[in-house]
Structures are given as structure tokens and as C-alpha cells.
mmCIF file of C-alpha atoms in Angstrom:
data_model
loop_
_atom_site.group_PDB
_atom_site.id
_atom_site.type_symbol
_atom_site.label_atom_id
_atom_site.label_comp_id
_atom_site.label_asym_id
_atom_site.label_seq_id
_atom_site.Cartn_x
_atom_site.Cartn_y
_atom_site.Cartn_z
ATOM 1 C CA MET E 70 29.635 -4.351 101.532
ATOM 2 C CA GLU E 71 31.180 -4.910 104.934
ATOM 3 C CA LYS E 72 32.655 -1.388 104.895
ATOM 4 C CA LEU E 73 29.284 0.146 103.974
ATOM 5 C CA LEU E 74 27.508 -1.719 106.773
ATOM 6 C CA SER E 75 30.172 -0.616 109.224
ATOM 7 C CA ILE E 76 29.564 3.024 108.247
ATOM 8 C CA LEU E 77 25.863 2.595 109.052
ATOM 9 C CA GLU E 78 26.909 1.533 112.540
ATOM 10 C CA LEU E 79 29.297 4.364 113.360
ATOM 11 C CA LYS E 80 29.727 4.549 117.120
ATOM 12 C CA MET E 81 29.601 7.272 119.727
ATOM 13 C CA LYS E 82 29.730 7.354 123.490
ATOM 14 C CA THR E 83 26.251 6.321 124.621
ATOM 15 C CA PRO E 84 24.410 9.569 125.472
ATOM 16 C CA THR E 85 22.979 10.020 128.935
ATOM 17 C CA ASN E 86 19.873 11.852 130.060
ATOM 18 C CA TYR E 87 20.256 15.608 129.467
ATOM 19 C CA SER E 88 23.694 15.225 127.921
ATOM 20 C CA TRP E 89 24.678 17.617 125.104
ATOM 21 C CA PHE E 90 23.144 15.217 122.546
ATOM 22 C CA HIS E 91 19.823 15.056 124.387
ATOM 23 C CA LEU E 92 19.712 18.810 125.081
ATOM 24 C CA MET E 93 20.511 19.570 121.435
ATOM 25 C CA PHE E 94 17.420 17.709 120.278
ATOM 26 C CA ILE E 95 15.270 19.302 122.985
ATOM 27 C CA VAL E 96 16.248 22.731 121.609
ATOM 28 C CA ILE E 97 15.569 21.582 118.032
ATOM 29 C CA VAL E 98 12.146 20.181 118.948
ATOM 30 C CA ILE E 99 11.150 23.364 120.776
ATOM 31 C CA GLY E 100 12.333 25.514 117.879
ATOM 32 C CA VAL E 101 10.547 23.503 115.188
ATOM 33 C CA THR E 102 7.358 23.322 117.274
ATOM 34 C CA VAL E 103 7.262 27.085 117.831
ATOM 35 C CA PHE E 104 7.969 27.737 114.140
ATOM 36 C CA LEU E 105 5.174 25.443 112.921
ATOM 37 C CA CYS E 106 2.635 26.712 115.449
ATOM 38 C CA LEU E 107 3.309 30.351 114.598
ATOM 39 C CA LYS E 108 3.836 30.041 110.846
ATOM 40 C CA PHE E 109 1.251 27.399 109.933
ATOM 41 C CA LYS E 110 -1.465 27.559 112.594
ATOM 42 C CA ASN E 111 -3.890 28.942 109.990
ATOM 43 C CA CYS E 112 -2.469 27.207 106.924
ATOM 44 C CA SER E 113 -4.586 25.595 104.218
ATOM 45 C CA ASP E 114 -5.570 21.955 104.401
ATOM 46 C CA LYS E 115 -3.205 21.247 101.513
ATOM 47 C CA ALA E 116 -0.256 22.800 103.343
ATOM 48 C CA PHE E 117 -1.229 20.969 106.543
ATOM 49 C CA ARG E 118 -1.261 17.606 104.788
ATOM 50 C CA ARG E 119 2.050 18.383 103.085
ATOM 51 C CA ILE E 120 3.687 19.002 106.471
ATOM 52 C CA VAL E 121 2.282 15.696 107.729
ATOM 53 C CA LEU E 122 3.464 13.860 104.617
ATOM 54 C CA ILE E 123 7.017 15.174 104.882
ATOM 55 C CA SER E 124 7.111 14.231 108.571
ATOM 56 C CA TRP E 125 5.778 10.752 107.858
ATOM 57 C CA ILE E 126 8.290 10.107 105.057
ATOM 58 C CA SER E 127 11.111 11.190 107.381
ATOM 59 C CA MET E 128 9.888 8.759 110.038
ATOM 60 C CA VAL E 129 9.556 5.892 107.552
ATOM 61 C CA VAL E 130 13.033 6.388 106.036
ATOM 62 C CA LEU E 131 14.657 6.461 109.468
ATOM 63 C CA GLU E 132 12.621 3.442 110.598
ATOM 64 C CA PHE E 133 13.813 1.457 107.582
ATOM 65 C CA TYR E 134 17.366 2.384 108.521
ATOM 66 C CA LYS E 135 16.786 1.234 112.095
ATOM 67 C CA GLN E 136 15.246 -2.076 111.052
ATOM 68 C CA PHE E 137 18.085 -2.687 108.597
ATOM 69 C CA VAL E 138 20.791 -2.000 111.167
ATOM 70 C CA TYR E 139 19.073 -4.280 113.689
ATOM 71 C CA SER E 140 18.969 -7.094 111.138
ATOM 72 C CA TYR E 141 22.683 -7.799 110.797
ATOM 73 C CA SER E 142 25.963 -7.948 112.657
ATOM 74 C CA VAL E 143 29.404 -7.432 111.135
ATOM 75 C CA GLU E 144 32.188 -9.710 112.294
ATOM 76 C CA PRO E 145 35.675 -9.905 110.724
ATOM 77 C CA SER E 146 35.002 -10.965 107.102
ATOM 78 C CA VAL E 147 31.553 -12.269 108.100
ATOM 79 C CA ILE E 148 28.134 -10.641 107.824
ATOM 80 C CA GLU E 149 25.359 -12.358 109.771
ATOM 81 C CA TRP E 150 21.710 -11.548 109.024
ATOM 82 C CA ASP E 151 19.127 -12.172 111.723
ATOM 83 C CA TYR E 152 15.991 -10.039 112.091
ATOM 84 C CA GLN E 153 15.358 -8.972 115.680
ATOM 85 C CA TRP E 154 11.638 -9.478 116.221
ATOM 86 C CA TYR E 155 11.640 -7.610 119.521
ATOM 87 C CA ALA E 156 12.321 -4.452 117.480
ATOM 88 C CA PHE E 157 9.355 -4.942 115.144
ATOM 89 C CA PRO E 158 7.929 -1.427 114.613
ATOM 90 C CA TYR E 159 4.608 -1.710 116.351
ATOM 91 C CA GLN E 160 4.888 -0.176 119.780
ATOM 92 C CA LEU E 161 2.916 2.827 121.026
ATOM 93 C CA CYS E 162 5.672 5.145 119.821
ATOM 94 C CA SER E 163 5.688 3.424 116.414
ATOM 95 C CA THR E 164 2.003 4.044 115.730
ATOM 96 C CA PRO E 165 2.571 7.390 113.937
ATOM 97 C CA LEU E 166 4.025 5.298 111.103
ATOM 98 C CA TYR E 167 0.536 3.878 110.547
ATOM 99 C CA VAL E 168 -1.623 6.786 111.697
ATOM 100 C CA LEU E 169 -0.024 9.684 109.818
ATOM 101 C CA PRO E 170 -0.926 8.384 106.316
ATOM 102 C CA PHE E 171 -4.619 8.708 107.231
ATOM 103 C CA ILE E 172 -3.988 12.363 108.043
ATOM 104 C CA ALA E 173 -1.685 13.070 105.113
ATOM 105 C CA PHE E 174 -3.855 11.557 102.393
ATOM 106 C CA MET E 175 -7.351 12.441 103.643
ATOM 107 C CA LYS E 176 -9.079 15.781 103.402
ATOM 108 C CA ASP E 177 -10.587 17.354 106.502
ATOM 109 C CA SER E 178 -13.329 15.115 107.928
ATOM 110 C CA LYS E 179 -14.577 13.677 111.231
ATOM 111 C CA PHE E 180 -12.842 10.400 110.365
ATOM 112 C CA ARG E 181 -9.499 12.164 109.939
ATOM 113 C CA ASP E 182 -10.143 14.071 113.161
ATOM 114 C CA CYS E 183 -9.970 10.775 115.073
ATOM 115 C CA PHE E 184 -6.388 10.225 113.928
ATOM 116 C CA VAL E 185 -5.430 13.847 114.552
ATOM 117 C CA ALA E 186 -6.896 13.604 118.071
ATOM 118 C CA TYR E 187 -4.904 10.413 118.714
ATOM 119 C CA MET E 188 -1.675 12.069 117.598
ATOM 120 C CA SER E 189 -2.295 15.146 119.742
ATOM 121 C CA THR E 190 -2.952 13.186 122.945
ATOM 122 C CA PHE E 191 -1.789 9.539 123.091
ATOM 123 C CA SER E 192 1.136 9.917 120.693
ATOM 124 C CA LEU E 193 2.125 13.286 122.134
ATOM 125 C CA PHE E 194 2.327 11.783 125.613
ATOM 126 C CA ALA E 195 4.476 8.892 124.342
ATOM 127 C CA GLY E 196 6.896 11.294 122.678
ATOM 128 C CA ILE E 197 7.143 13.531 125.736
ATOM 129 C CA ALA E 198 7.723 10.523 128.011
ATOM 130 C CA VAL E 199 10.709 9.391 125.938
ATOM 131 C CA PHE E 200 12.152 12.906 125.724
ATOM 132 C CA LEU E 201 11.882 13.372 129.481
ATOM 133 C CA TYR E 202 13.615 10.048 130.154
ATOM 134 C CA PRO E 203 15.394 8.764 127.022
ATOM 135 C CA ASN E 204 18.002 6.721 128.852
ATOM 136 C CA ASP E 205 16.520 3.370 127.759
ATOM 137 C CA VAL E 206 16.514 4.292 124.048
ATOM 138 C CA PHE E 207 20.089 5.563 123.758
ATOM 139 C CA ILE E 208 22.770 3.168 122.539
ATOM 140 C CA SER E 209 26.280 3.553 121.116
ATOM 141 C CA THR E 210 25.206 3.694 117.436
ATOM 142 C CA ILE E 211 25.035 7.290 116.181
ATOM 143 C CA GLY E 212 22.384 6.664 113.521
ATOM 144 C CA ILE E 213 20.019 4.874 115.902
ATOM 145 C CA ASN E 214 20.279 7.689 118.457
ATOM 146 C CA ILE E 215 19.487 10.236 115.759
ATOM 147 C CA GLN E 216 16.573 8.099 114.539
ATOM 148 C CA THR E 217 15.009 7.774 117.977
ATOM 149 C CA MET E 218 15.356 11.486 118.745
ATOM 150 C CA VAL E 219 13.918 12.546 115.379
ATOM 151 C CA HIS E 220 11.076 10.032 115.609
ATOM 152 C CA HIS E 221 10.002 10.894 119.140
ATOM 153 C CA GLY E 222 10.728 14.554 118.538
ATOM 154 C CA LEU E 223 8.313 14.560 115.599
ATOM 155 C CA GLN E 224 5.679 13.006 117.854
ATOM 156 C CA ILE E 225 5.969 16.060 120.091
ATOM 157 C CA VAL E 226 6.202 18.575 117.250
ATOM 158 C CA LEU E 227 3.214 17.169 115.373
ATOM 159 C CA GLY E 228 1.173 16.549 118.525
ATOM 160 C CA ILE E 229 1.428 20.170 119.645
ATOM 161 C CA PHE E 230 1.061 21.507 116.101
ATOM 162 C CA PHE E 231 -2.115 19.445 115.635
ATOM 163 C CA ILE E 232 -3.568 20.903 118.837
ATOM 164 C CA VAL E 233 -2.934 24.434 117.613
ATOM 165 C CA TYR E 234 -4.126 23.728 114.067
ATOM 166 C CA ALA E 235 -7.346 22.018 115.238
ATOM 167 C CA ARG E 236 -7.906 24.363 118.183
ATOM 168 C CA LYS E 237 -11.412 25.366 117.062
ATOM 169 C CA LYS E 238 -12.725 21.798 117.322
ATOM 170 C CA PHE E 239 -10.656 20.628 120.318
ATOM 171 C CA SER E 240 -13.288 19.157 122.671
ATOM 172 C CA LYS E 241 -14.101 16.031 124.685
ATOM 173 C CA LYS E 242 -16.009 14.655 121.705
ATOM 174 C CA TYR E 243 -12.930 15.280 119.596
ATOM 175 C CA PHE E 244 -10.743 13.498 122.173
ATOM 176 C CA ALA E 245 -13.128 10.512 122.138
ATOM 177 C CA GLY E 246 -12.196 9.955 118.496
ATOM 178 C CA GLY E 247 -8.593 9.462 119.603
ATOM 179 C CA ILE E 248 -9.704 6.799 122.078
ATOM 180 C CA ILE E 249 -11.338 4.863 119.229
ATOM 181 C CA VAL E 250 -8.063 4.873 117.294
ATOM 182 C CA PHE E 251 -6.151 3.799 120.411
ATOM 183 C CA ALA E 252 -8.586 0.917 120.959
ATOM 184 C CA ALA E 253 -8.165 -0.259 117.365
ATOM 185 C CA LEU E 254 -4.368 -0.142 117.692
ATOM 186 C CA ILE E 255 -4.472 -2.179 120.923
ATOM 187 C CA ILE E 256 -6.665 -4.826 119.290
ATOM 188 C CA LEU E 257 -4.221 -5.132 116.402
ATOM 189 C CA ALA E 258 -1.338 -5.416 118.868
ATOM 190 C CA MET E 259 -3.122 -8.278 120.623
ATOM 191 C CA VAL E 260 -3.726 -10.074 117.327
ATOM 192 C CA LEU E 261 -0.029 -9.762 116.449
ATOM 193 C CA ASN E 262 1.030 -10.898 119.932
ATOM 194 C CA LEU E 263 -1.092 -14.030 119.617
ATOM 195 C CA LEU E 264 -0.233 -14.961 116.023
ATOM 196 C CA VAL E 265 3.384 -13.952 115.326
ATOM 197 C CA PRO E 266 4.945 -16.036 118.163
ATOM 198 C CA LEU E 267 3.446 -19.124 116.532
ATOM 199 C CA GLY E 268 5.979 -18.790 113.737
ATOM 200 C CA ILE E 269 9.080 -17.516 115.548
ATOM 201 C CA ASP E 270 11.105 -18.424 118.612
ATOM 202 C CA GLU E 271 12.007 -14.910 119.758
ATOM 203 C CA THR E 272 10.594 -12.256 122.057
ATOM 204 C CA PHE E 273 7.648 -10.495 120.458
ATOM 205 C CA ASN E 274 5.741 -8.159 122.745
ATOM 206 C CA MET E 275 3.916 -5.361 120.938
ATOM 207 C CA PHE E 276 2.577 -2.578 123.180
ATOM 208 C CA TYR E 277 4.042 -4.726 125.995
ATOM 209 C CA ILE E 278 0.694 -6.470 126.458
ATOM 210 C CA SER E 279 1.579 -9.981 125.294
ATOM 211 C CA PRO E 280 0.206 -12.792 127.468
ATOM 212 C CA TYR E 281 3.460 -14.679 126.821
ATOM 213 C CA TYR E 282 6.044 -12.114 127.976
ATOM 214 C CA ASP E 283 6.308 -9.854 131.021
ATOM 215 C CA CYS E 284 5.485 -6.175 130.669
ATOM 216 C CA THR E 285 8.609 -4.076 131.254
ATOM 217 C CA LEU E 286 7.008 -0.624 131.311
ATOM 218 C CA PRO E 287 7.421 1.436 134.522
ATOM 219 C CA ILE E 288 4.616 0.885 137.066
ATOM 220 C CA LEU E 289 2.842 -1.593 134.767
ATOM 221 C CA SER E 290 5.721 -4.037 135.209
ATOM 222 C CA LEU E 291 4.820 -4.161 138.912
ATOM 223 C CA ILE E 292 1.164 -4.842 138.156
ATOM 224 C CA TYR E 293 1.595 -7.486 135.431
ATOM 225 C CA PRO E 294 2.722 -10.435 137.610
ATOM 226 C CA ASN E 295 0.321 -9.695 140.460
ATOM 227 C CA VAL E 296 -3.079 -9.600 138.788
ATOM 228 C CA PRO E 297 -4.975 -11.775 136.275
ATOM 229 C CA TYR E 298 -3.981 -10.952 132.695
ATOM 230 C CA ILE E 299 -7.402 -9.544 131.777
ATOM 231 C CA VAL E 300 -7.213 -7.167 134.762
ATOM 232 C CA PHE E 301 -3.753 -6.033 133.672
ATOM 233 C CA LEU E 302 -5.043 -5.421 130.147
ATOM 234 C CA MET E 303 -7.917 -3.300 131.447
ATOM 235 C CA LEU E 304 -5.638 -1.303 133.744
ATOM 236 C CA TYR E 305 -3.198 -0.799 130.876
ATOM 237 C CA ALA E 306 -5.868 0.588 128.554
ATOM 238 C CA LEU E 307 -7.544 2.716 131.218
ATOM 239 C CA GLY E 308 -4.172 4.040 132.386
ATOM 240 C CA PHE E 309 -3.199 5.271 128.941
ATOM 241 C CA VAL E 310 -6.642 6.760 128.351
ATOM 242 C CA LEU E 311 -6.351 8.621 131.665
ATOM 243 C CA VAL E 312 -2.896 9.967 130.833
ATOM 244 C CA ALA E 313 -4.068 10.989 127.352
ATOM 245 C CA PHE E 314 -7.053 12.751 128.926
ATOM 246 C CA ILE E 315 -4.690 14.655 131.215
ATOM 247 C CA VAL E 316 -2.736 15.753 128.133
ATOM 248 C CA TYR E 317 -6.013 16.791 126.483
ATOM 249 C CA SER E 318 -7.111 18.727 129.600
ATOM 250 C CA ILE E 319 -3.812 20.614 129.855
ATOM 251 C CA ALA E 320 -3.921 21.473 126.158
ATOM 252 C CA LYS E 321 -7.550 22.571 126.455
ATOM 253 C CA LEU E 322 -6.743 24.804 129.429
ATOM 254 C CA ILE E 323 -3.823 26.410 127.589
ATOM 255 C CA LEU E 324 -6.035 27.063 124.548
ATOM 256 C CA ILE E 325 -8.619 28.744 126.777
ATOM 257 C CA LEU E 326 -6.062 30.855 128.641
ATOM 258 C CA THR E 327 -4.364 31.993 125.448
ATOM 259 C CA ASN E 328 -7.646 32.852 123.736
ATOM 260 C CA PRO E 329 -10.300 34.404 126.043
ATOM 261 C CA LYS E 330 -12.943 34.042 123.337
ATOM 262 C CA ARG E 331 -12.819 30.268 123.847
ATOM 263 C CA LYS E 332 -13.958 30.416 127.499
ATOM 264 C CA LYS E 333 -17.548 29.858 126.510
ATOM 265 C CA HIS E 334 -16.519 26.511 124.997
ATOM 266 C CA ALA E 335 -14.738 25.283 128.136
ATOM 267 C CA LYS E 336 -17.559 22.902 129.023
ATOM 268 C CA ASN E 337 -17.571 21.140 125.648
#
């Protein structure tokens, strides 16, 4: 057992930003994204949902691996089990684990569009942010580094693919559906942040909006200690909506420029 657990924690030199390991996954993500967007941009709903399902299963399997590895430590002849609550999978980047099933198992509908819109704006931004600056997510465990690159890479791949696949309905109204999903996810994060710490004595800060622990996200970490909590929460939500809207606007512009026939829909 100890030998098996040690294999799961095989080590490597901790990758740095834009090292060979990072650049390798950037190339893979670009390649897979281009392939999906060219090969499946007009695919059937069944094929679309199959792609989403395969991606979701890959994310879930790797997340289980991550949670398992974070739950034990191997010392000489001793295995200690202790779940690390700070790594509970409910951060912004973890939300595809819960959002993708709605897309994979539902047929085309306005309700499903809300989840697709969320993935192609909010989740896409989160994935891009990590890929641009992954330094904080890299460690010395090979499997964890692969997991984080695959997970965030799929956020980018699926986000862009969803934009291309749903290009005919990509509008401000469509984007608004993504905001609704984001709002629901924030509310659930707040509920977890208020209830879970009542039963544990460890750091638990989902979405980094807990009233009990400091926010460590760039920029927001400077705001958190200097304003009332409710103001911070509003700025947090509005900030992410603004960034997601910027992602939407860039995607919309690219769709218009690459398809002149869509110019008449630019004001939608």
C-alpha cells in the first residue's frame, strides 16, 4: 500500500511559468481547441453532448486523484490520513465539475444555454488566467501538475469550443444566462463558507469570499481588509461579471469579424 501511494506522488522539479512543461500544455490546448472548433463546430447535439461528457469524466477522474493525494502523507512505515479542507473542490475553477453535467445530459434548451454561456465566459476566463500565470498551482508532484493543466486546459478548450458551437445565439441575452449561473454558484459558496467551518477547524474559503478568512486573490486581496465585507462581496461579484463581459465582447467581435453575415446582429 505504501509503495502504491508513493507512486501516486512521483516527484518532479516544480515547473515554472513558461517552462517546457507549461509550454507543452499550451501547445496541446491550442491544438485540441483548433481541432474541435474546425471538426465539430457544426456537429449534432448528440455529438456535442458526448464531447462534453468525455471532458467532464476526465475532469472528475483527475479531481478524485487530486483529492486522494491531498488526503494522506507517507512517512517511513506510516500512512497518515487527513483530508485537507482548503482543497475542497468548489472554487471558481472547480465549477465545471458541477456545470458540465447539465450540458452533457440535457438536450438543447434555453436552460442549458445558461450553463453553456457560463462556461464560455466566466469559466473560460478562469482557465485562461491560470494558464497565463500558473506559478501558484505548480508543485513538485507530477500527477497534480498534470491534473491542474488538464483541468484548466479543458476550461479553455470547452469555453472556446462552446462559443464557436453556439455562435448563432451568442448575444447579450445569452450572456445574461451565464450571470444567473454565476450568481447561483456564489450563493452556494457562501452557504458552504458559513456552514462547513462550524464542523471543522481548518481553513475553508470557497471562491475566496469567506467572511472568516482573508481573500488571497490578486487585487481583491488588497480590497478585502479595507472595506466592509458586504462591499467586498459586491465588488467581487461585479468584478467577475465585468471580466466575463469583456471575454464575451471579445468573442462576439471575433465572431463578427470572421463572419461578415453576422454584422447585422452586432447590436443584440
